[in-house]
Coordinates of C-alpha atoms in Angstrom, one line a residue:
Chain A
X187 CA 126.5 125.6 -119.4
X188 CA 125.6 127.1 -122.9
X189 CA 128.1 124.3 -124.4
X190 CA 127.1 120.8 -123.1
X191 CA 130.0 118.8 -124.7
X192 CA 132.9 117.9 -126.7
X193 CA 131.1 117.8 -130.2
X194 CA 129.6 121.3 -129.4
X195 CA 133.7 122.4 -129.3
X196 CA 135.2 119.7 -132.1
X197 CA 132.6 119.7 -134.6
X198 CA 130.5 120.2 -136.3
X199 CA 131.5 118.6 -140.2
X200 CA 130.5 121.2 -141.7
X201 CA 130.4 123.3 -145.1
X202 CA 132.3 126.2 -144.3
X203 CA 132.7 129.0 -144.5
X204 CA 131.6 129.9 -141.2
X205 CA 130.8 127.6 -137.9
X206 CA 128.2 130.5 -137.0
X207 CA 126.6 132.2 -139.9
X208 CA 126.4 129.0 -142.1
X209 CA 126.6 125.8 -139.8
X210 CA 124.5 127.6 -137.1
X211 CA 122.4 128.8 -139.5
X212 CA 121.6 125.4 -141.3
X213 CA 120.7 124.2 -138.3
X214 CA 118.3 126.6 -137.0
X215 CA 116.7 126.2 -140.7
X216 CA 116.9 122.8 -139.8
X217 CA 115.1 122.9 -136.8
X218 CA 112.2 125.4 -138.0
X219 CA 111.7 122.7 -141.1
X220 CA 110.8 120.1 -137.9
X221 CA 108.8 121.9 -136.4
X222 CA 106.3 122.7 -139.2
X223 CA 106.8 119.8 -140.0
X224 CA 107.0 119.9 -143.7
X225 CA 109.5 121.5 -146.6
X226 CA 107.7 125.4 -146.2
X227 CA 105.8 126.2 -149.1
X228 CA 107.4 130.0 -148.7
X229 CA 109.5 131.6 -146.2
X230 CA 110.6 135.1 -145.3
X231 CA 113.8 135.2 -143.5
X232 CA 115.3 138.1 -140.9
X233 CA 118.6 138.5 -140.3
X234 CA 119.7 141.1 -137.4
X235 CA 122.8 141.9 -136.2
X236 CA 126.2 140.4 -137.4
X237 CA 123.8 137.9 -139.5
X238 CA 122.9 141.1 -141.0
X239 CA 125.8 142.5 -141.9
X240 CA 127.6 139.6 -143.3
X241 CA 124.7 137.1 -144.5
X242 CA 125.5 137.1 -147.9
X243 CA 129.5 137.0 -147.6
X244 CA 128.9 133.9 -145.5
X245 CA 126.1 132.1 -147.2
X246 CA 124.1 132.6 -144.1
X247 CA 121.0 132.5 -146.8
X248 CA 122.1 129.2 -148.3
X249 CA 122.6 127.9 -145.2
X250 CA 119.1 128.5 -144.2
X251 CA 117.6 127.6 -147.5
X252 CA 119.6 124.2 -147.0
X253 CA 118.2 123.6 -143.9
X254 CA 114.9 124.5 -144.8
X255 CA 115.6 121.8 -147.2
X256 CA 116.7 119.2 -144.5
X257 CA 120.2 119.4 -145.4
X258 CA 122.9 118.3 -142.7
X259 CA 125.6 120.9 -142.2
X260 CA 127.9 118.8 -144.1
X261 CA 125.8 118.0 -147.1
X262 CA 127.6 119.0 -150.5
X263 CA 124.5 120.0 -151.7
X264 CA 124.6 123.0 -149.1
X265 CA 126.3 126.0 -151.9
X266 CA 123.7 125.3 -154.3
X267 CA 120.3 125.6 -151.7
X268 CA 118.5 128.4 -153.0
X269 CA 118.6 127.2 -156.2
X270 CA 117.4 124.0 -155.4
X271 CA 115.0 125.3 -152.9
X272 CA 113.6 127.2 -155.8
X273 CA 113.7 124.5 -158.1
X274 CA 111.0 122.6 -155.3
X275 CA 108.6 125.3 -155.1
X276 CA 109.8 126.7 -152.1
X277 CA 109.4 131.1 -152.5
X278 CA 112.0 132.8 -150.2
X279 CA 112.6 136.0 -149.3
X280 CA 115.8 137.3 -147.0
X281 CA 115.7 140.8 -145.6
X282 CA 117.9 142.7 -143.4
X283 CA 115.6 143.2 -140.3
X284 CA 116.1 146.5 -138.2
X285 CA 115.8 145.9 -134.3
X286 CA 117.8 145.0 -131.8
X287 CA 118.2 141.5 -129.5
X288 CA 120.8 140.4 -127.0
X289 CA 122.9 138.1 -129.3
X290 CA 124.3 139.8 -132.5
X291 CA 123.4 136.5 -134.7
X292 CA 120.2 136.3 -135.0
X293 CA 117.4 135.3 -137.2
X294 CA 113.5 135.0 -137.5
X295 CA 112.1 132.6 -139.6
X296 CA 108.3 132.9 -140.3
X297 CA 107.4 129.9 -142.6
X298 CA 104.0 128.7 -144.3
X299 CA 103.1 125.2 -145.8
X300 CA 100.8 123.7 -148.3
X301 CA 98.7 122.3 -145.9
X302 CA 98.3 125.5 -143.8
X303 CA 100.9 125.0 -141.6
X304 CA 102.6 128.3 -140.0
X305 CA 105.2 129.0 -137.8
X306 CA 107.4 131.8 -136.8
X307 CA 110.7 131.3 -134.9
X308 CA 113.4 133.6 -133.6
X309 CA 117.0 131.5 -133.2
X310 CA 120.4 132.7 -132.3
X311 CA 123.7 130.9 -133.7
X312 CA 125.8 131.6 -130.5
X313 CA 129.3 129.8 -131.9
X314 CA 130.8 126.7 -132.8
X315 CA 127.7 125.4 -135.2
X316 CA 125.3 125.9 -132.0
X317 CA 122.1 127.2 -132.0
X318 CA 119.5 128.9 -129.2
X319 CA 115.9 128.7 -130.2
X320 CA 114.4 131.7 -128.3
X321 CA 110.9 132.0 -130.0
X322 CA 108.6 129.8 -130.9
X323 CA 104.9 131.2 -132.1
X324 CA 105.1 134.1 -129.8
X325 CA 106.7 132.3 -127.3
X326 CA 109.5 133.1 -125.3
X327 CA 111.4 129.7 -125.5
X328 CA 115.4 128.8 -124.7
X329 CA 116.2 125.4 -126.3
X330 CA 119.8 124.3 -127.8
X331 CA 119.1 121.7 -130.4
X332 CA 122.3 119.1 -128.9
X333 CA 119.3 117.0 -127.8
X334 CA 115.7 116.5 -128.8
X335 CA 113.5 118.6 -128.1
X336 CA 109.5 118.0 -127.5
X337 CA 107.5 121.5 -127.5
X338 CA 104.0 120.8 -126.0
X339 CA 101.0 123.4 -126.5
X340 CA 98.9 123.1 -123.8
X341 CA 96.2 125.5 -122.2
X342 CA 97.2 126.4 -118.8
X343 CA 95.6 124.2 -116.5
X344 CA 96.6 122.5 -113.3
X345 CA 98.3 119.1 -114.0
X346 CA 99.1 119.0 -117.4
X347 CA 102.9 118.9 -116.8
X348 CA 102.1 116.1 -114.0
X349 CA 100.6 114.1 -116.8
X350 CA 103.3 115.6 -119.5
X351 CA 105.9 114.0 -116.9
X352 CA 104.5 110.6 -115.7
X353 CA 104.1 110.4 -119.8
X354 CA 107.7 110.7 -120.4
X355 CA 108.7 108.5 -116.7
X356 CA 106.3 105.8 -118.1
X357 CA 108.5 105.9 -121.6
X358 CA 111.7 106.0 -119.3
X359 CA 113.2 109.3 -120.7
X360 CA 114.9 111.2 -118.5
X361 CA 114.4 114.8 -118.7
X362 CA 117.4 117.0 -119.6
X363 CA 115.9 120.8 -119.3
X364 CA 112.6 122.0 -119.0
X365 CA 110.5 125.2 -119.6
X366 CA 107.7 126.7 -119.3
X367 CA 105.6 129.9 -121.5
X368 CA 102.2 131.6 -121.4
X369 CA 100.1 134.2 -123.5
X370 CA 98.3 134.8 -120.5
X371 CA 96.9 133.0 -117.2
X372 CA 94.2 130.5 -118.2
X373 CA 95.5 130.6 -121.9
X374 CA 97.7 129.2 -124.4
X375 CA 100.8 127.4 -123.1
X376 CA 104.3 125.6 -124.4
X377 CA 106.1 123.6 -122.4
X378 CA 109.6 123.1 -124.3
X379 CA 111.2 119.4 -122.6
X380 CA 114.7 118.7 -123.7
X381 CA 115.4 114.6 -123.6
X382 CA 118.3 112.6 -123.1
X383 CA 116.9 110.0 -125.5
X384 CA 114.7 109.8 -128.4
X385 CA 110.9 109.8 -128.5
X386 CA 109.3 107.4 -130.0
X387 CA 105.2 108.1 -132.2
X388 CA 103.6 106.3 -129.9
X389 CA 104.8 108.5 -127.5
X390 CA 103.9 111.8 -128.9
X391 CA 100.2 110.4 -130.1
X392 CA 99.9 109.2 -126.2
X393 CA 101.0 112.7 -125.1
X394 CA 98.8 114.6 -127.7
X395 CA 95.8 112.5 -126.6
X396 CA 96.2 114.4 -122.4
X397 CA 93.5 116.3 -121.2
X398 CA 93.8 119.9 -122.3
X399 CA 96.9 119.1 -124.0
X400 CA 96.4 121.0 -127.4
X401 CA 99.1 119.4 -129.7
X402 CA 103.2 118.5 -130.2
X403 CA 106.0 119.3 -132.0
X404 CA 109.7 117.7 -131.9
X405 CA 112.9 118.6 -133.2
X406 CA 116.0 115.7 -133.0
X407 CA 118.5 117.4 -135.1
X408 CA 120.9 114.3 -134.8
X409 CA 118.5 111.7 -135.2
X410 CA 117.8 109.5 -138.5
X411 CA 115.3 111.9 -139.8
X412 CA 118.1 114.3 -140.5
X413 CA 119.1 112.2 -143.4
X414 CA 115.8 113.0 -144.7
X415 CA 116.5 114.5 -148.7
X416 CA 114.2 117.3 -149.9
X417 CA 113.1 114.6 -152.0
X418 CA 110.6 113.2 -149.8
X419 CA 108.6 116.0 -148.9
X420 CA 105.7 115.3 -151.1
X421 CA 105.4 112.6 -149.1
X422 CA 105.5 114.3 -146.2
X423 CA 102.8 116.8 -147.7
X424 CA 100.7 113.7 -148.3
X425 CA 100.8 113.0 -144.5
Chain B
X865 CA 131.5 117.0 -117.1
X866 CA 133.2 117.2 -113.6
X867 CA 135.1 120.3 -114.7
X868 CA 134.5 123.6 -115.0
X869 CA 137.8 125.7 -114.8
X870 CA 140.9 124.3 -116.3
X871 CA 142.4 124.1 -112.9
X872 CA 139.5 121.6 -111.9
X873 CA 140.6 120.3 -115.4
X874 CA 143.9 119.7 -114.4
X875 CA 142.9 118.6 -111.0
X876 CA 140.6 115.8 -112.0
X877 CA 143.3 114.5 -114.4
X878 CA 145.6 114.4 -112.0
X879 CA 143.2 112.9 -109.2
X880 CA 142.1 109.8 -111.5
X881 CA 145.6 109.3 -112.7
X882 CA 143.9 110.0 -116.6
X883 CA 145.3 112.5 -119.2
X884 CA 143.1 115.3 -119.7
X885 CA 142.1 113.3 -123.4
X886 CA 141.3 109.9 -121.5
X887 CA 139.5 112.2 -118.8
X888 CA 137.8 113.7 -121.7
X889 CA 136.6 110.7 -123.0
X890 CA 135.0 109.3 -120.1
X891 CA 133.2 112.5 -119.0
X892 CA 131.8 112.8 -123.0
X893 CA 130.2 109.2 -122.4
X894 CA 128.7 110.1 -119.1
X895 CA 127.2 113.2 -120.9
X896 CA 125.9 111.5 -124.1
X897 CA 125.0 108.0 -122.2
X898 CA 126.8 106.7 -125.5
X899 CA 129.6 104.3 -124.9
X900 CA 133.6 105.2 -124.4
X901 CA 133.7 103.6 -128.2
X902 CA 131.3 105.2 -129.8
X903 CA 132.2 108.7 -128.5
X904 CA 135.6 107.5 -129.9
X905 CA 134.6 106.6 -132.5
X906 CA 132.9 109.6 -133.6
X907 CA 136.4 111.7 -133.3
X908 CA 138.3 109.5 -135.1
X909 CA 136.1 110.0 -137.7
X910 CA 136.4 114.2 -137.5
X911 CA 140.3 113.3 -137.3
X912 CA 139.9 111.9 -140.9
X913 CA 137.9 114.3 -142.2
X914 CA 140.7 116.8 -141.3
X915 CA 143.6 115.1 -142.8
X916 CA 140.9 114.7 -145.9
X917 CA 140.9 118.5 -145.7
X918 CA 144.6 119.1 -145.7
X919 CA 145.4 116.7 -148.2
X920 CA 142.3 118.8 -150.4
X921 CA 144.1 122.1 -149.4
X922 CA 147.2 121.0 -150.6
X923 CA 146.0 119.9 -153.8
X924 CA 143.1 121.4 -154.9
X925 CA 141.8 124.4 -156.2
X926 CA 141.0 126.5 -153.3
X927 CA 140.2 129.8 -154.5
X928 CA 137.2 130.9 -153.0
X929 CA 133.9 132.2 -154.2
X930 CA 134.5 135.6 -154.0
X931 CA 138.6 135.1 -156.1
X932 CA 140.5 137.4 -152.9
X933 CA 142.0 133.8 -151.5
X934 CA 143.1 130.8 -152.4
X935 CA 146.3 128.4 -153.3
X936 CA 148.8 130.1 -150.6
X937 CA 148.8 127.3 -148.4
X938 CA 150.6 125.5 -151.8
X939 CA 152.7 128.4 -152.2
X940 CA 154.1 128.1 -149.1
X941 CA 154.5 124.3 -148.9
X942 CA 156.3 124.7 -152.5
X943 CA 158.5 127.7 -150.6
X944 CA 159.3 125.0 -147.6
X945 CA 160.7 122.6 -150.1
X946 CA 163.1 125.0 -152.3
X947 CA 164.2 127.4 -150.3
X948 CA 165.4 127.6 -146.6
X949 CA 162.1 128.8 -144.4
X950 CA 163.1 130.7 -141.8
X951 CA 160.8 129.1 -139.1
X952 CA 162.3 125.4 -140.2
X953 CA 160.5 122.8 -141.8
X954 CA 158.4 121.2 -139.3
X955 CA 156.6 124.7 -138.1
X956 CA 156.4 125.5 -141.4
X957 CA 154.6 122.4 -142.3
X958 CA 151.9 123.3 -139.7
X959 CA 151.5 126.7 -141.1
X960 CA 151.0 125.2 -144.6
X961 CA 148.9 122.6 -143.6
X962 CA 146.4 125.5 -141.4
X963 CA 146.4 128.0 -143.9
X964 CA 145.2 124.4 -146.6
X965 CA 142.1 123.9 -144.2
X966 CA 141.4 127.3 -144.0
X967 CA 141.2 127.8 -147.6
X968 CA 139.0 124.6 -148.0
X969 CA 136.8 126.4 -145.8
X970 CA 136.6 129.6 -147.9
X971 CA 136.3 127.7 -151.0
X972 CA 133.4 125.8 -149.2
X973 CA 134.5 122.5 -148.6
X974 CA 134.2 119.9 -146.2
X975 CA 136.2 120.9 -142.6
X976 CA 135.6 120.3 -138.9
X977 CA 134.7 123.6 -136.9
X978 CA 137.6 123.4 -134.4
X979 CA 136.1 125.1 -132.0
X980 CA 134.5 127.7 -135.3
X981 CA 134.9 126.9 -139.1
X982 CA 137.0 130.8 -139.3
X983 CA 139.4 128.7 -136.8
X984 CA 139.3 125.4 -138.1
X985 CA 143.2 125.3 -139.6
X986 CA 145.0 125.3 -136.2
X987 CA 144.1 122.7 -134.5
X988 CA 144.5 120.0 -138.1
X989 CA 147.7 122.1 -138.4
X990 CA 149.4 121.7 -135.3
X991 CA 148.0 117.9 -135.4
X992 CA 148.3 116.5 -138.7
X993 CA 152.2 118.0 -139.2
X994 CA 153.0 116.8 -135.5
X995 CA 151.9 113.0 -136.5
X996 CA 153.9 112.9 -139.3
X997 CA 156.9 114.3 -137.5
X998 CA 156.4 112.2 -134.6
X999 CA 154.3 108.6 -136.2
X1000 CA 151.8 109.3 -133.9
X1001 CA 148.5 106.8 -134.6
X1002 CA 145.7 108.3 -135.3
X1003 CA 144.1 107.0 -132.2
X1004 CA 146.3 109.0 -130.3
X1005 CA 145.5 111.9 -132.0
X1006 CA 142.1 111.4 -131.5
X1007 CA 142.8 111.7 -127.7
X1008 CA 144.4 114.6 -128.5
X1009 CA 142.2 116.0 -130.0
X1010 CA 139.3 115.4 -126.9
X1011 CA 141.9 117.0 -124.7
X1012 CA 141.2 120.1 -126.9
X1013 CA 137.9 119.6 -127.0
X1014 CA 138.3 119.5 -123.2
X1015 CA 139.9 123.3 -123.4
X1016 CA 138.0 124.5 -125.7
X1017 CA 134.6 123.1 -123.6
X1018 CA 136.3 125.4 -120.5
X1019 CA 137.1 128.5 -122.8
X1020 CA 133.6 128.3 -124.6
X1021 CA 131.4 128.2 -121.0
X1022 CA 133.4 130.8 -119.3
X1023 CA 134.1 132.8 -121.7
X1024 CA 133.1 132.6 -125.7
X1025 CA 134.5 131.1 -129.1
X1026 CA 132.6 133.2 -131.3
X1027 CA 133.8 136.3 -133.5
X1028 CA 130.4 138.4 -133.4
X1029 CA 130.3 137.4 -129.5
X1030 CA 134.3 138.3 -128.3
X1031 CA 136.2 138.9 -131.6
X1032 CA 138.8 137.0 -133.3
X1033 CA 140.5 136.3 -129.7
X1034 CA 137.7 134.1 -129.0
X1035 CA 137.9 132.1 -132.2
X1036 CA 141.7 131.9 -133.3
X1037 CA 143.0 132.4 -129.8
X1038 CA 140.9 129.5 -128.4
X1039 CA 141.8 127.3 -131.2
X1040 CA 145.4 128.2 -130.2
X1041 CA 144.6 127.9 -126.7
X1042 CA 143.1 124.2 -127.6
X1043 CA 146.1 123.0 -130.1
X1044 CA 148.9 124.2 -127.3
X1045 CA 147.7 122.2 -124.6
X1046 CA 146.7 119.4 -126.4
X1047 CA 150.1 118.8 -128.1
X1048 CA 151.8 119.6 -124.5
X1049 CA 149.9 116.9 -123.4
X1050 CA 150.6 114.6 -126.9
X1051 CA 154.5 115.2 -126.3
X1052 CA 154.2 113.8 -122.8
X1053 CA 153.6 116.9 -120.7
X1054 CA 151.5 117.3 -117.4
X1055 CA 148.2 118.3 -117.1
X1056 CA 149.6 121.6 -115.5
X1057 CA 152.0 122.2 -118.2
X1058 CA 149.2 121.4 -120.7
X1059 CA 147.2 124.2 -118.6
X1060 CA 149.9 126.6 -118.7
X1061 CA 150.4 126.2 -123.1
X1062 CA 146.8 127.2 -122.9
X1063 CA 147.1 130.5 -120.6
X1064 CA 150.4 131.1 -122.5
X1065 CA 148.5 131.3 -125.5
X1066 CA 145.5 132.8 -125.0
X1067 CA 148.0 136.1 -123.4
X1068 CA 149.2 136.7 -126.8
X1069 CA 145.6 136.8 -128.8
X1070 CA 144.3 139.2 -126.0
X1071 CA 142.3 142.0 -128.1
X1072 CA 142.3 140.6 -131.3
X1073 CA 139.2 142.0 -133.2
X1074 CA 137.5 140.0 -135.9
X1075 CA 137.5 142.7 -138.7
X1076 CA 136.5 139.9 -142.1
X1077 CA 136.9 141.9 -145.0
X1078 CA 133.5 142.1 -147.0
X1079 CA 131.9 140.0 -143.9
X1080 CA 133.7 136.8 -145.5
X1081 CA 136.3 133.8 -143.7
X1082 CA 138.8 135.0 -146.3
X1083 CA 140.7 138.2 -144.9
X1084 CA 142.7 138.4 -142.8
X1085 CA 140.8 135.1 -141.2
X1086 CA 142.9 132.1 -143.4
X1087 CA 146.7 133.8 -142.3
X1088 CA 145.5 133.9 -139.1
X1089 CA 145.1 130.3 -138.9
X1090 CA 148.6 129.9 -140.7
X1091 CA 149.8 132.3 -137.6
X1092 CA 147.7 130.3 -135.0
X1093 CA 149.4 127.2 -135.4
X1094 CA 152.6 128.4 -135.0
X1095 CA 152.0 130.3 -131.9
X1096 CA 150.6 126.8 -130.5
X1097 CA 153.7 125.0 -131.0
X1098 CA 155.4 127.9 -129.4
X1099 CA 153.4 128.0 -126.6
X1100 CA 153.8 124.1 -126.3
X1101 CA 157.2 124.2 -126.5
X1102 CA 157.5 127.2 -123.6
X1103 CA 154.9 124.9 -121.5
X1104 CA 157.3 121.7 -121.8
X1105 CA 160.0 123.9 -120.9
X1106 CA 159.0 124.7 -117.6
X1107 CA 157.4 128.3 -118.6
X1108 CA 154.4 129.2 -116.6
X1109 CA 151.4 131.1 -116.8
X1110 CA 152.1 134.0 -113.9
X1111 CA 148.5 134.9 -114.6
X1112 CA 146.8 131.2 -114.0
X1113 CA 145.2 130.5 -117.0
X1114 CA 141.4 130.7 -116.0
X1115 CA 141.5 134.2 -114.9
X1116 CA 143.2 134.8 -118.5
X1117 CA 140.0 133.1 -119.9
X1118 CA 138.3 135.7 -117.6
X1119 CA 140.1 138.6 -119.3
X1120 CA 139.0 137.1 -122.6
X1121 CA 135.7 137.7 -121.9
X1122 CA 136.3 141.3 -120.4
X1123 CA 137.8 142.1 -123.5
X1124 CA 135.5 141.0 -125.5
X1125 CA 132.4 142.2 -123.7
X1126 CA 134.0 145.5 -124.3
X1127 CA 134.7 145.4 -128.1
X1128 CA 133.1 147.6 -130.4
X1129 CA 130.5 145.7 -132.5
X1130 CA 132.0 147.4 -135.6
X1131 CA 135.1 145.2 -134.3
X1132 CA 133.0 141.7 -133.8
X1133 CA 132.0 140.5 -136.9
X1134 CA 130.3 143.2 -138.6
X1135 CA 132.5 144.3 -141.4
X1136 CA 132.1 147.7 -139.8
X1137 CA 136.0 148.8 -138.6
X1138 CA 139.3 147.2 -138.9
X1139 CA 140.6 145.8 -141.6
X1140 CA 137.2 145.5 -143.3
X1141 CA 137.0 149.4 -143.7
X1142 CA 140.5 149.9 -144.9
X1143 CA 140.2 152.4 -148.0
X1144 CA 141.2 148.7 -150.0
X1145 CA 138.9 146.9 -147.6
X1146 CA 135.9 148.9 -149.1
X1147 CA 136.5 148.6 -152.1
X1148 CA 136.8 144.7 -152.5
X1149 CA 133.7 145.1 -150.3
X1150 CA 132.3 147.3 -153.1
X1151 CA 133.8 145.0 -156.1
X1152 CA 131.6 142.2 -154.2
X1153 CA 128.7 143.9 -154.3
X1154 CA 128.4 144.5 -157.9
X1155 CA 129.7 140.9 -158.7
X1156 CA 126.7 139.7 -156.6
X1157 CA 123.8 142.2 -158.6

C-alpha cells in the first residue's frame, strides 16, 4: 500500500499551491536536511519530469529551500525560503535535469556541509504531500517518510541485521518495513528500517557501536525535531 | 486498515454495525497505535483549518502570485446574494466556498490537501456549506470527513490522486469521489449508497487531463474545484435517491487508473498540451516568464 493512512489522504496543512510539487517537495528537502544532519552549507537541486516542467510555477524550489531550512509544510515562512536560505549562507543552485525515472516528480538533492558532510538523494513526491525516498548515497532505497526511518551503513557481513534486530527488540520497536542495499558482496551496505515508534540516542549510539556496523542516520519527519527553526543550526554545526 | 476495495469498505461497515467514518476511525488508531481521541483529534483540527480557509477566501485578498486568479469566489458569493443563481442558494454556497479555498491555495495560504492541494476546495466546499445548512457539529463533520479520508485511502492505493501520475481525474475527481460519499453518508445514507455517490462520481471525471496553465494551481484548476463540489452534491443526492452505480464503483476506480496510465504526459502535469498550450495559454506562459527574469 503506497498510502498507509487517513492523514496520507486528508492532509497534509500545507502551503499551497500544490500537495505534490510544494508539500511533497518540502518534505523530501526536509528529509535530506535529516539525514546530513545539518542546514547544507550549499546544495544543487534536480528537478526531472513534471517537477521539471512546472517547478517554478509551483514553488517546487521554495519548497525545497524551506525544507532544507527545516520548515514544516505549513510554516508561513515557506514563500519567502530562498531568500532566507540565502540570507543563512546556504548557496543553492536548481537546474532542470535531463534523464528519465519511473515517477514524473522527481528530484536529486546532492548537499554539502560545513563540517564535511555530503549526501546525495533521489526522492519522488508521488501525491497527496507524500514522498518515496529511492536513493540514498548510491543506494537503491524505497522509504515513505509517514514513519521514521533509521538507515544503517554497514559492511556486508553475516549477522549484522541479527544484531541490528535484537537492537531494536531489546528497545521494543516494532519494525514497520525493512530493506536491504549493497555496492557489492563483501562491501558497503544500508539497511533502511522503517519504525512504528520513535528511536531514542541511546539507541542509535548502541546501534552505531555493532560490530562492523559503520554508522546511522534517521529521519522522523513528524517528530519534535521538525519544529526545529533554521535558527538553531549553528548549534547544530557546533555538534 | 481491514479494507482494500470500497466494497470491503462497505462490507466491514456494515459487518460491525459502524459508519464508514466510525470505521474509519478505529482502523486509523490501529494503524498509528495512537488513541481513537487523538486521531480525532488531529481531524478536528484540519476541519478548522478549512473553515479558517474559507472564511480567508471569502474575505481576503486572493490574487495569486502570478495576478491570472483571484477574488471570484467573492464575486460569486456577492452574485448568490443579489441576483437569483440558477443552481439555488445552497449549491451555490458550496461552489463559492470551493472556488475561496482554492484561491487561498493559489495565493499561498494555509489549506488542507484534500486528497491534493490543486483539489483541496471540494471537499471544505461541500462540507462547510452543508453544516451551515444542516447545524451539523463540527464533530460530525470530522467523521465525515474520515469517511472521505476512508475513499480517498481506496482510490489513492488502487488507483492514484496525483495530476502528473493520472491527470486531473485523479485529483478533482477523487476529491469528488470523497465529498459524495461522505455527505451520502452525513445525510443518513448507507454504506452502499455512500459507495455508489462515489462510483457515480468518479463516471463523470473519467479522462479529465490536468492541462495547469504556465504549470501553476491557478487555470483552469480553482473552477474546477467550484465544479467539483457541485457534482458531489449531485452525486449525493442521486445516491440517496436510490441511483446506483451499474458499473460497481471499484472497477470504476480501475478504469481511473487505465485512463490514466494511458494519458499523454504532455496531458499530466507538464504544461505541455491542453489548455496550457492554447495560443492564450502560451502567452500568459510567456508573460510569466519575463515577469520572473
Amino acid at each position: 500500500m503506497r498510502f498507509k493512512d487517513v492523514f496520507s489522504i486528508i492532509g497534509p496543512s500545507m502551503i499551497g499551491p500544490s500537495s505534490s510539487h510544494t508539500a511533497g517537495a518540502a518534505r523530501i528537502g526536509l528529509a535530506a536536511r535529516r539525514l546530513l544532519g545539518v542546514m547544507p552549507d550549499a546544495a544543487r537541486v534536480s528537478f526531472y519530469g513534471s517537477f521539471a516542467a512546472t517547478y517554478q510555477g509551483h514553488g517546487t524550489d521554495t519548497a525545497i529551500a524551506g525544507g532544507l531550512l527545516g520548515f514544516r509544510t505549513d510554516d508561513p515562512r515557506l514563500p519567502d525560503a530562498i531568500e532566507l536560505a540565502e540570507e543563512a549562507g546556504m548557496e543553492l543552485i536548481f537546474r532542470e535535469g535531463k534523464g528519465l525515472f519511473p515517477h514524473p516528480n522527481t528530484v536529486r538533492l546532492e548537499l554539502q556541509g560545513a563540517g564535511g558532510q555530503r549526501l546525495s538523494l533521489l526522492g519522488t513526491s508521488i501525491g497527496g504531500g507524500n514522498v518515496e525516498i529511492v536513493e540514498v548515497n548510491g543506494f537503491s532505497v524505497k522509504f515513505g517518510c509517514a514513519c521514521p526511518a533509521l538507515l544503517v551503513r554497514h559492511s556486508d557481513q553475516p549477522g549484522v541485521i541479527a544484531a541490528l534486530t535484537a537492537a531494536l527488540q531489546q528497545a521494543g520497536l516494532n519494525i514497520a518495513g525493512l530493506s536491504l542495499s549493497r555496492m557489492e558482496r563483501q562491501g558497503e551496505a544500508l539497511a533502511v528500517v522503517e519504525l512504528d515508534g520513535e528511536a531514542q540516542q541511546g539507541l542509535l549510539r548502541q546501534i552505531r557501536g555493532l560490530p562492523n556496523v559503520l554508522g546511522t542516520d534517521y529521519v522522523n519527519l513528524n517528530g519534535e525535531e521538525e519544529e526545529s527553526p533554521f535558527e538553531l543550526s549553528d548549534a547544530e554545526g557546533a555538534k | 486498515m481491514n479494507f482494500r476495495t470500497l466494497k470491503e469498505l462497505s462490507e466491514r461497515s456494515r459487518e460491525s454495525g459502524l459508519t464508514i467514518g466510525r470505521l474509519m476511525i478505529q482502523q486509523q488508531a490501529k494503524e498509528s497505535g495512537r488513541d481513537e481521541a487523538a486521531e480525532f483529534a488531529s481531524m478536528k483540527e484540519y476541519y478548522g483549518i478549512m473553515k479558517e480557509a474559507v472564511h480567508n477566501g471569502l474575505t481576503r485578498d486572493t490574487t495569486s502570485r502570478s495576478g491570472l486568479t483571484g477574488l471570484d469566489a467573492q464575486r460569486v458569493a456577492a452574485y448568490n446574494k443579489s441576483s437569483q443563481p440558477s443552481l439555488g442558494g445552497d449549491a451555490g454556497r458550496a461552489m463559492a466556498y470551493a472556488l475561496a479555498v482554492s484561491e487561498v491555495n493559489a495565493s499561498m495560504g494555509r489549506i488542507v490537501a484534500t486528497p491534493t492541494a490543486g483539489s483541496c476546495g471540494i471537499i471544505p466546499g461541500v462540507f462547510v456549506s452543508s453544516q451551515e445548512r444542516f447545524g451539523w457539529d463540527d464533530n460530525r463533520m470530522t467523521e465525515g470527513l474520515f469517511a472521505a479520508g476512508a475513499i480517498g485511502y481506496v482510490i489513492a492505493n488502487n488507483s492514484f490522486v496525483s495530476g502528473a501520475e493520472g491527470g486531473c481525474q485523479a485529483e478533482v475527481g477523487s476529491a469528488i469521489g470523497m465529498a459524495a460519499g461522505a455527505l451520502t453518508e452525513l445525510r443518513g445514507g448507507t454504506p452502499e449508497q455512500a459507495v455508489h455517490a462515489v462510483g457515480l462520481a468518479l463516471k463523470n471525471t473519467l479522462g479529465l487531463i490536468c492541462d495547469p496553465v504556465g504549470g501553476l494551481v491557478e487555470i483552469p484548476c480553482i473552477v474546477r474545484n467550484g465544479f467539483g463540489a457541485v457534482t458531489a452534491l449531485a452525486a449525493a443526492d442521486m445516491a440517496l435517491a436510490g441511483v446506483r452505480s451499474v458499473i460497481p464503483s471499484d472497477e470504476v476506480v480501475q478504469v481511473m487508473l487505465e485512463v490514466g496510465a494511458a494519458m499523454p504526459e504532455k496531458h499530466r502535469e507538464t504544461a505541455g498540451g491542453g489548455l496550457a498550450q492554447t495560443p492564450t495559454g502560451k502567452k500568459l506562459m510567456e508573460g510569466l516568464r519575463k515577469k520572473k527574469r
